[in-house]
Short mmCIF file of C-alpha atoms in Angstrom, two decimals:
data_model
loop_
_atom_site.label_atom_id
_atom_site.label_comp_id
_atom_site.label_asym_id
_atom_site.label_seq_id
_atom_site.Cartn_x
_atom_site.Cartn_y
_atom_site.Cartn_z
CA MET Y 1 -33.72 61.90 8.60
CA ILE Y 2 -31.30 64.51 8.37
CA VAL Y 3 -28.03 63.98 6.80
CA GLY Y 4 -25.44 66.18 8.11
CA THR Y 5 -21.98 66.72 6.39
CA GLY Y 6 -20.04 67.15 9.72
CA PRO Y 7 -16.84 65.55 10.26
CA SER Y 8 -18.26 62.69 12.26
CA ARG Y 9 -20.06 61.10 9.35
CA ALA Y 10 -17.29 61.65 6.86
CA GLY Y 11 -15.44 58.38 7.51
CA ARG Y 12 -18.42 56.09 7.32
CA ARG Y 13 -18.24 53.57 4.75
CA PRO Y 14 -20.80 53.20 1.90
CA GLU Y 15 -23.96 50.73 2.62
CA THR Y 16 -23.06 48.69 -0.51
CA THR Y 17 -20.22 46.38 1.08
CA PHE Y 18 -20.94 43.48 3.00
CA SER Y 19 -20.54 43.44 6.50
CA ALA Y 20 -17.94 41.54 8.15
CA ARG Y 21 -20.67 39.44 9.67
CA THR Y 22 -22.26 38.51 6.26
CA LEU Y 23 -18.77 37.47 4.62
CA ALA Y 24 -18.31 35.01 7.63
CA PHE Y 25 -21.67 33.70 7.05
CA ILE Y 26 -20.92 33.17 3.08
CA ARG Y 27 -17.81 31.40 3.99
CA MET Y 28 -19.44 29.23 6.64
CA GLN Y 29 -21.66 27.48 3.91
CA PRO Y 30 -20.96 23.95 3.26
CA PRO Y 31 -19.19 23.19 0.05
CA LEU Y 32 -21.36 21.83 -2.61
CA HIS Y 33 -19.64 18.32 -2.44
CA PRO Y 34 -18.41 16.71 1.06
CA VAL Y 35 -14.81 16.76 0.71
CA LEU Y 36 -12.23 14.13 1.80
CA THR Y 37 -8.72 15.40 2.34
CA CYS Y 38 -5.95 12.80 2.41
CA ARG Y 39 -4.25 12.66 5.73
CA PHE Y 40 -0.92 11.96 4.30
CA CYS Y 41 -0.40 14.53 1.51
CA GLY Y 42 -3.41 17.00 1.72
CA GLN Y 43 -4.94 16.34 -1.78
CA VAL Y 44 -8.48 17.13 -1.65
CA HIS Y 45 -11.17 14.58 -2.84
CA ARG Y 46 -15.00 14.74 -3.78
CA ALA Y 47 -16.24 12.00 -1.40
CA ILE Y 48 -18.85 9.86 -2.83
CA PRO Y 49 -20.70 6.63 -1.00
CA LEU Y 50 -18.77 3.53 -1.54
CA ALA Y 51 -20.34 0.32 -1.96
CA GLY Y 52 -19.84 -2.53 0.71
CA GLY Y 53 -16.20 -3.99 0.54
CA GLU Y 54 -15.10 -0.92 -1.92
CA VAL Y 55 -11.86 1.13 -1.09
CA ALA Y 56 -10.79 4.65 -1.91
CA ARG Y 57 -7.06 5.59 -2.39
CA CYS Y 58 -5.74 8.92 -2.79
CA VAL Y 59 -5.34 9.76 -6.50
CA ARG Y 60 -1.91 11.54 -5.69
CA CYS Y 61 -0.06 9.39 -3.10
CA ALA Y 62 -2.06 6.04 -3.67
CA ALA Y 63 -2.51 6.10 0.42
CA HIS Y 64 -5.76 4.17 1.57
CA ILE Y 65 -8.05 6.94 2.86
CA ALA Y 66 -11.43 5.13 2.93
CA SER Y 67 -13.04 1.92 2.55
CA ALA Y 68 -16.75 0.76 3.21
CA SER Y 69 -17.26 -2.37 5.54
CA ARG Y 70 -18.88 -5.26 4.42
CA TRP Y 71 -20.67 -5.96 7.58
CA GLY Y 72 -22.06 -3.99 10.62
CA GLY Y 73 -24.53 -1.11 10.56
CA LYS Y 74 -24.29 2.10 12.10
CA HIS Y 75 -24.12 0.93 15.58
CA ALA Y 76 -21.45 -1.88 15.00
CA PRO Y 77 -18.75 0.48 16.69
CA ALA Y 78 -20.68 1.17 19.77
CA SER Y 79 -21.58 -2.38 20.46
CA PHE Y 80 -18.01 -3.62 19.97
CA ALA Y 81 -17.14 -0.76 22.05
CA LEU Y 82 -19.88 -1.97 24.88
CA ALA Y 83 -18.60 -5.43 24.69
CA GLY Y 84 -14.98 -4.12 25.18
CA ILE Y 85 -16.11 -2.44 28.24
CA ALA Y 86 -17.57 -5.50 29.57
CA PHE Y 87 -14.44 -7.64 29.11
CA ALA Y 88 -12.33 -5.07 30.69
CA VAL Y 89 -14.02 -5.45 33.95
CA PRO Y 90 -12.90 -9.14 34.41
CA ALA Y 91 -9.34 -8.12 32.93
CA ALA Y 92 -8.93 -5.84 35.75
CA LEU Y 93 -9.72 -8.02 38.52
CA LEU Y 94 -9.13 -11.79 37.36
CA PRO Y 95 -5.79 -13.13 37.42
CA PHE Y 96 -3.81 -13.27 34.11
CA ILE Y 97 -1.72 -16.47 34.67
CA THR Y 98 -1.09 -18.52 37.65
CA VAL Y 99 2.67 -19.88 38.12
CA GLU Y 100 3.99 -22.97 40.50
CA LYS Y 101 7.43 -23.11 41.65
CA PHE Y 102 8.84 -24.91 44.81
CA GLY Y 103 5.30 -25.65 45.64
CA ASN Y 104 4.43 -21.69 45.82
CA MET Y 105 1.40 -20.63 43.91
CA ARG Y 106 1.58 -17.17 42.58
CA THR Y 107 -0.87 -15.12 40.12
CA GLY Y 108 -0.05 -12.37 38.13
CA ASP Y 109 -2.12 -9.83 36.66
CA PHE Y 110 -2.07 -6.70 34.71
CA LEU Y 111 -2.13 -4.42 37.84
CA ALA Y 112 0.43 -6.64 39.67
CA GLY Y 113 2.88 -5.61 36.93
CA VAL Y 114 2.16 -1.83 37.38
CA PHE Y 115 2.77 -2.10 41.07
CA ALA Y 116 5.93 -4.09 40.50
CA LEU Y 117 7.38 -1.57 38.63
CA ASP Y 118 6.49 1.28 41.32
CA GLN Y 119 7.79 -0.79 44.18
CA HIS Y 120 11.17 -1.13 42.18
CA GLY Y 121 11.60 2.71 42.01
CA MET Y 122 10.04 3.28 38.48
CA PRO Y 123 6.76 5.23 39.16
CA LEU Y 124 6.86 7.03 35.94
CA LEU Y 125 7.17 3.70 33.93
CA ALA Y 126 4.29 2.31 36.13
CA VAL Y 127 2.10 4.95 35.15
CA TRP Y 128 3.31 4.79 31.34
CA VAL Y 129 2.40 1.12 31.12
CA LEU Y 130 -0.95 1.77 32.88
CA ILE Y 131 -1.80 4.43 30.58
CA CYS Y 132 -0.90 2.27 27.48
CA GLY Y 133 -2.27 -0.87 28.42
CA GLY Y 134 -5.37 0.12 30.69
CA LEU Y 135 -6.40 3.79 30.65
CA THR Y 136 -6.22 4.73 26.96
CA PRO Y 137 -7.97 1.62 25.71
CA LEU Y 138 -10.80 2.20 28.21
CA LEU Y 139 -10.90 5.83 27.07
CA LEU Y 140 -11.08 5.09 23.57
CA LEU Y 141 -13.95 2.45 24.32
CA THR Y 142 -15.94 4.73 26.21
CA GLY Y 143 -15.66 7.40 23.55
CA LEU Y 144 -16.76 4.84 20.78
CA ALA Y 145 -19.78 3.64 22.82
CA LEU Y 146 -20.92 7.20 23.61
CA GLY Y 147 -19.85 9.07 21.07
CA TRP Y 148 -21.04 7.44 17.76
CA ARG Y 149 -23.33 10.78 17.35
CA ASN Y 150 -20.37 12.87 17.08
CA PRO Y 151 -17.94 11.61 14.59
CA ALA Y 152 -15.64 14.87 14.60
CA SER Y 153 -14.92 14.64 18.57
CA LEU Y 154 -14.24 10.90 17.97
CA ARG Y 155 -11.94 11.69 15.27
CA TRP Y 156 -9.94 14.30 17.86
CA MET Y 157 -9.92 11.50 20.16
CA GLY Y 158 -8.43 9.15 17.82
CA GLY Y 159 -5.80 11.55 16.88
CA ALA Y 160 -4.81 12.49 20.19
CA PHE Y 161 -5.07 8.90 21.97
CA GLY Y 162 -5.12 6.34 19.43
CA ASP Y 163 -1.15 6.08 19.28
CA TRP Y 164 -1.15 5.30 22.83
CA ALA Y 165 -3.32 2.60 23.15
CA MET Y 166 -1.41 -0.58 22.90
CA PRO Y 167 -3.48 -3.53 24.37
CA ASP Y 168 -2.32 -5.85 21.46
CA VAL Y 169 1.05 -5.28 22.20
CA TYR Y 170 0.64 -6.06 25.86
CA VAL Y 171 -1.15 -9.40 24.77
CA LEU Y 172 2.01 -10.39 22.77
CA ALA Y 173 4.22 -9.48 25.64
CA VAL Y 174 2.25 -11.93 27.76
CA PHE Y 175 2.25 -14.66 25.24
CA VAL Y 176 6.17 -14.13 25.15
CA ALA Y 177 6.37 -13.99 28.78
CA LEU Y 178 4.43 -17.29 29.18
CA THR Y 179 6.82 -18.89 26.97
CA ARG Y 180 9.68 -17.89 28.78
CA LEU Y 181 8.26 -18.78 32.01
CA GLY Y 182 7.12 -22.03 30.77
CA SER Y 183 10.91 -23.24 30.42
CA ILE Y 184 11.25 -22.60 34.11
CA VAL Y 185 7.98 -22.80 35.99
CA ASP Y 186 4.61 -24.45 35.81
CA VAL Y 187 2.53 -21.90 34.07
CA GLU Y 188 -1.44 -21.75 33.54
CA LEU Y 189 -3.37 -19.20 31.41
CA ASN Y 190 -6.41 -17.91 33.47
CA ALA Y 191 -9.77 -15.96 32.77
CA GLY Y 192 -8.38 -12.53 33.30
CA PHE Y 193 -5.68 -12.87 30.08
CA TRP Y 194 -8.38 -14.08 27.79
CA SER Y 195 -10.93 -11.35 29.14
CA TYR Y 196 -8.03 -8.70 28.37
CA THR Y 197 -7.39 -10.17 24.87
CA ALA Y 198 -11.30 -10.14 23.95
CA MET Y 199 -11.20 -6.47 25.19
CA SER Y 200 -8.07 -5.83 22.80
CA PHE Y 201 -10.03 -7.41 19.77
CA ALA Y 202 -13.26 -5.48 20.77
CA LEU Y 203 -11.33 -2.06 20.62
CA LEU Y 204 -9.50 -3.17 17.28
CA LEU Y 205 -13.02 -3.97 15.78
CA ALA Y 206 -14.82 -1.04 17.21
CA TRP Y 207 -12.14 1.28 15.86
CA ARG Y 208 -12.08 -0.15 12.79
CA THR Y 209 -15.71 -0.28 11.98
CA HIS Y 210 -15.76 3.40 13.20
CA ARG Y 211 -12.95 4.53 10.95
CA LEU Y 212 -14.32 2.84 7.91
CA GLN Y 213 -17.81 4.73 8.60
CA SER Y 214 -16.63 8.08 9.46
CA ASN Y 215 -14.10 8.19 6.69
CA ALA Y 216 -16.91 6.88 4.02
CA SER Y 217 -19.19 9.72 5.41
CA ALA Y 218 -16.85 12.39 5.73
CA MET O 1 -11.07 22.98 2.78
CA ASN O 2 -7.10 22.16 2.39
CA PRO O 3 -5.66 22.10 5.68
CA ALA O 4 -3.13 24.73 6.62
CA PRO O 5 0.05 24.22 4.65
CA PRO O 6 2.70 22.75 6.99
CA SER O 7 5.24 25.39 7.96
CA PRO O 8 9.09 25.00 7.28
CA VAL O 9 9.59 24.76 11.28
CA SER O 10 7.83 21.54 11.34
CA ILE O 11 10.87 19.42 10.49
CA HIS O 12 12.79 20.84 13.74
CA ARG O 13 10.23 19.22 16.16
CA PRO O 14 10.54 15.56 14.54
CA ALA O 15 14.13 15.92 14.06
CA ALA O 16 14.75 17.00 18.27
CA PHE O 17 12.31 14.08 19.01
CA ALA O 18 14.38 11.53 16.77
CA LEU O 19 17.52 12.84 18.33
CA ALA O 20 16.36 12.60 21.51
CA ALA O 21 15.40 8.83 20.90
CA ALA O 22 18.68 8.30 19.58
CA VAL O 23 20.26 9.46 22.65
CA MET O 24 18.14 7.35 24.89
CA LEU O 25 19.07 4.17 23.06
CA VAL O 26 22.27 4.32 24.14
CA PRO O 27 21.55 3.89 28.07
CA ALA O 28 18.76 1.47 26.86
CA ASN O 29 21.12 -0.80 25.12
CA VAL O 30 24.15 -0.63 27.65
CA LEU O 31 22.61 -0.69 30.82
CA PRO O 32 20.92 -3.98 32.24
CA ILE O 33 17.02 -4.02 31.74
CA VAL O 34 16.17 -6.76 34.12
CA ASP O 35 17.74 -8.67 36.94
CA THR O 36 16.61 -12.65 37.13
CA ARG O 37 17.28 -14.67 40.16
CA LEU O 38 16.32 -18.44 40.04
CA ALA O 39 17.37 -21.05 42.67
CA GLY O 40 20.50 -18.83 43.68
CA ASP O 41 21.50 -18.39 40.39
CA ALA O 42 21.40 -14.52 39.68
CA ARG O 43 21.80 -12.87 36.11
CA SER O 44 21.43 -9.54 34.52
CA ASP O 45 20.12 -9.02 31.20
CA THR O 46 20.61 -6.22 28.65
CA ILE O 47 18.10 -6.24 25.66
CA TRP O 48 20.83 -7.81 23.60
CA SER O 49 21.58 -10.61 26.08
CA GLY O 50 18.17 -11.23 26.37
CA VAL O 51 17.80 -11.91 22.84
CA VAL O 52 20.79 -14.02 22.78
CA GLU O 53 19.64 -16.05 25.72
CA LEU O 54 15.93 -16.99 24.34
CA HIS O 55 17.91 -17.99 21.22
CA GLU O 56 20.41 -20.20 22.91
CA SER O 57 17.65 -21.84 25.10
CA GLY O 58 16.05 -23.04 21.79
CA LEU O 59 12.91 -20.81 21.76
CA TRP O 60 14.46 -18.93 18.61
CA PRO O 61 10.58 -17.84 17.14
CA LEU O 62 10.46 -15.81 20.53
CA ALA O 63 14.14 -14.55 20.12
CA LEU O 64 13.16 -13.22 16.38
CA VAL O 65 10.05 -11.59 17.72
CA VAL O 66 11.81 -9.90 20.86
CA PHE O 67 14.62 -8.81 18.49
CA LEU O 68 12.37 -7.12 16.03
CA ALA O 69 10.40 -5.40 18.58
CA SER O 70 13.66 -4.14 20.60
CA PHE O 71 16.04 -3.58 18.11
CA ALA O 72 15.06 -3.78 14.49
CA ILE O 73 12.11 -1.66 14.78
CA PRO O 74 13.31 1.21 16.85
CA VAL O 75 16.68 1.23 14.55
CA PHE O 76 14.59 0.95 11.59
CA LYS O 77 12.14 3.99 12.45
CA LEU O 78 15.27 6.15 13.20
CA VAL O 79 16.72 5.44 10.20
CA GLY O 80 13.33 6.10 8.12
CA LEU O 81 12.72 9.36 10.02
CA GLY O 82 15.88 10.40 9.01
CA CYS O 83 15.54 9.55 5.37
CA LEU O 84 12.20 11.58 5.41
CA LEU O 85 13.64 14.61 7.16
CA VAL O 86 16.66 14.67 4.95
CA ALA O 87 14.40 14.42 1.79
CA VAL O 88 12.38 17.48 2.98
CA LYS O 89 15.19 19.44 4.23
CA ARG O 90 17.29 19.01 1.08
CA ARG O 91 15.08 19.55 -1.73
CA ALA O 92 13.98 23.06 -2.40
CA SER O 93 11.70 22.16 -4.97
CA ALA O 94 9.39 19.09 -5.34
CA ILE O 95 10.77 15.77 -3.94
CA ARG O 96 11.45 13.04 -6.58
CA ARG O 97 9.54 10.11 -5.14
CA PRO O 98 6.92 11.34 -2.89
CA ARG O 99 4.76 7.95 -2.92
CA ALA O 100 7.43 5.69 -1.86
CA LEU O 101 8.19 8.08 0.94
CA THR O 102 4.42 8.44 1.99
CA ARG O 103 4.43 5.02 2.00
CA LEU O 104 7.36 4.73 4.19
CA TYR O 105 5.85 7.09 6.64
CA ALA O 106 2.66 4.95 6.82
CA VAL O 107 4.63 2.06 7.86
CA LEU O 108 6.86 3.81 10.44
CA ASP O 109 3.76 5.47 11.69
CA GLU O 110 1.96 1.57 11.97
CA ILE O 111 5.01 -0.01 13.42
CA GLY O 112 6.27 1.95 16.25
CA ARG O 113 3.84 0.93 18.82
CA TRP O 114 5.27 -2.81 18.72
CA SER O 115 8.74 -1.57 20.19
CA MET O 116 6.68 -1.43 23.59
CA LEU O 117 6.78 -5.35 23.69
CA ASP O 118 9.84 -5.43 25.99
CA VAL O 119 8.78 -2.92 28.45
CA PHE O 120 5.31 -4.76 28.82
CA LEU O 121 7.10 -8.03 29.13
CA VAL O 122 9.40 -6.89 31.87
CA ALA O 123 6.39 -5.20 33.60
CA PHE O 124 4.48 -8.27 33.48
CA LEU O 125 7.27 -10.82 34.41
CA ALA O 126 8.21 -8.45 37.61
CA GLY O 127 4.52 -8.56 38.78
CA VAL O 128 4.40 -12.40 38.11
CA VAL O 129 7.97 -13.67 39.43
CA ARG O 130 7.94 -12.63 42.97
CA PHE O 131 9.00 -15.71 45.08
CA GLY O 132 11.61 -13.63 47.09
CA GLU O 133 14.73 -15.56 47.36
CA PRO O 134 13.99 -18.60 44.99
CA ALA O 135 12.76 -16.76 41.96
CA MET O 136 12.65 -13.21 41.36
CA VAL O 137 12.37 -10.72 38.39
CA VAL O 138 13.34 -7.08 39.05
CA PRO O 139 13.30 -4.34 36.33
CA ARG O 140 16.47 -2.41 36.20
CA VAL O 141 16.90 1.47 34.98
CA GLY O 142 17.71 0.32 31.38
CA ILE O 143 13.75 -0.64 30.70
CA ALA O 144 13.02 3.01 31.61
CA ALA O 145 15.43 4.33 29.32
CA PHE O 146 14.17 1.83 26.23
CA ALA O 147 10.39 3.18 27.09
CA ALA O 148 11.66 6.90 26.71
CA ALA O 149 13.33 5.99 23.49
CA VAL O 150 10.20 4.29 22.21
CA VAL O 151 7.96 7.31 23.43
CA PHE O 152 10.45 9.64 21.68
CA THR O 153 10.27 7.82 18.34
CA ILE O 154 6.25 7.77 18.44
CA LEU O 155 6.28 11.44 19.29
CA ALA O 156 8.73 11.97 16.35
CA THR O 157 6.50 10.36 13.82
CA ARG O 158 3.54 12.14 15.03
CA ALA O 159 5.17 15.59 14.83
CA PHE O 160 6.41 14.68 11.33
CA ASP O 161 3.69 16.05 8.99
CA PRO O 162 3.70 13.84 5.77
CA ARG O 163 2.25 16.70 3.64
CA LEU O 164 5.95 18.27 3.61
CA LEU O 165 6.64 15.51 1.13
CA TRP O 166 3.83 16.85 -1.37
CA ARG O 167 4.75 20.45 -0.83
CA ASP O 168 5.43 21.53 -4.29
CA GLN O 169 3.65 18.72 -5.92
CA GLN O 170 0.96 19.40 -8.38
CA PRO O 171 -2.48 18.42 -7.22
CA ALA O 172 -3.60 15.34 -9.04
CA ALA O 173 -6.33 15.71 -11.76
CA ALA O 174 -9.73 14.17 -10.38
CA ARG O 175 -9.16 10.69 -12.10
CA PRO O 176 -9.69 7.26 -11.06
CA PHE O 177 -6.56 5.86 -9.47
CA ASP O 178 -4.71 3.41 -11.67
CA ALA O 179 -1.87 1.37 -10.75
#
């Protein structure tokens, strides 16, 4: 090979430096230990496996960053999530409560509340209640049921939507409504409400067991 | 592996959301949230008169729950967020009690959703009590304002980056946590 000294080759970089590609490859190597970053203060910890029932706290801000479940294996979150999805069907279809007044019977369910808001000129609020009480819990349940192989995308989903799933708040609201109605009309709780409550608990358990696992193995 | 350090701009966003929430709390508390018609007797309730009515009809545990969810939690959240923002804004050097403030943030992050109780309550009642003239529950505009205030407080806590509290603190040595 003939090495010229013309101006076109003068600017060539010496061959001994790493190419940009090599550097990127070196940076992408995983660290020696799995790393766990505190979500409150950013302190970096070396992650170690926890024994069942153990809790890990941040060494700097004392926030609870991981704990190991006493029960439930790898498939616990998906199992709870599937149970939650199964309960969601009757929760959406069956009446929550039956009220009787002046010989009139009327049932109320989750969607009736949403439609009532829409009818009274608050479509945005209706959509919001539907999202917080119905759609987001279902989305999280579906994600937990399907996505147990991919903890990173589940963690993203939890961060993006976790705050907006409020079935437990809705359950408490129905209890308050029930007590309030009980003083003026005859009220009876129906299967739809119990299904909804079960769905809410299943989501809680699925999310909790998932979080314990994903933190401990991060 | 440390995430990108929080930028100084990042306290403007939670401050703006908190301010929006404070503004929306005014119509939420002044305007009626729900109209109730029962056997010819019509009444219009605000958040506060609803709590008082529950208390007067002897349902004080219920009154306490609704008071906490609709009154105490939004106010506590706004005051707490204010404290956090002031602490971050004021100190050029390290913040004095980052642990306590971090715990405050964790609490604010946890309790915010329970404020939605009143919104769900009105939505559910409006869906059930539809007997026409004899008994009717109609949601009013105050509940929409209240829902907006709750959403803004949740957005404000989400936008606040608690790592700001630890900006200039020394990283802790690798030692087991004691007390």
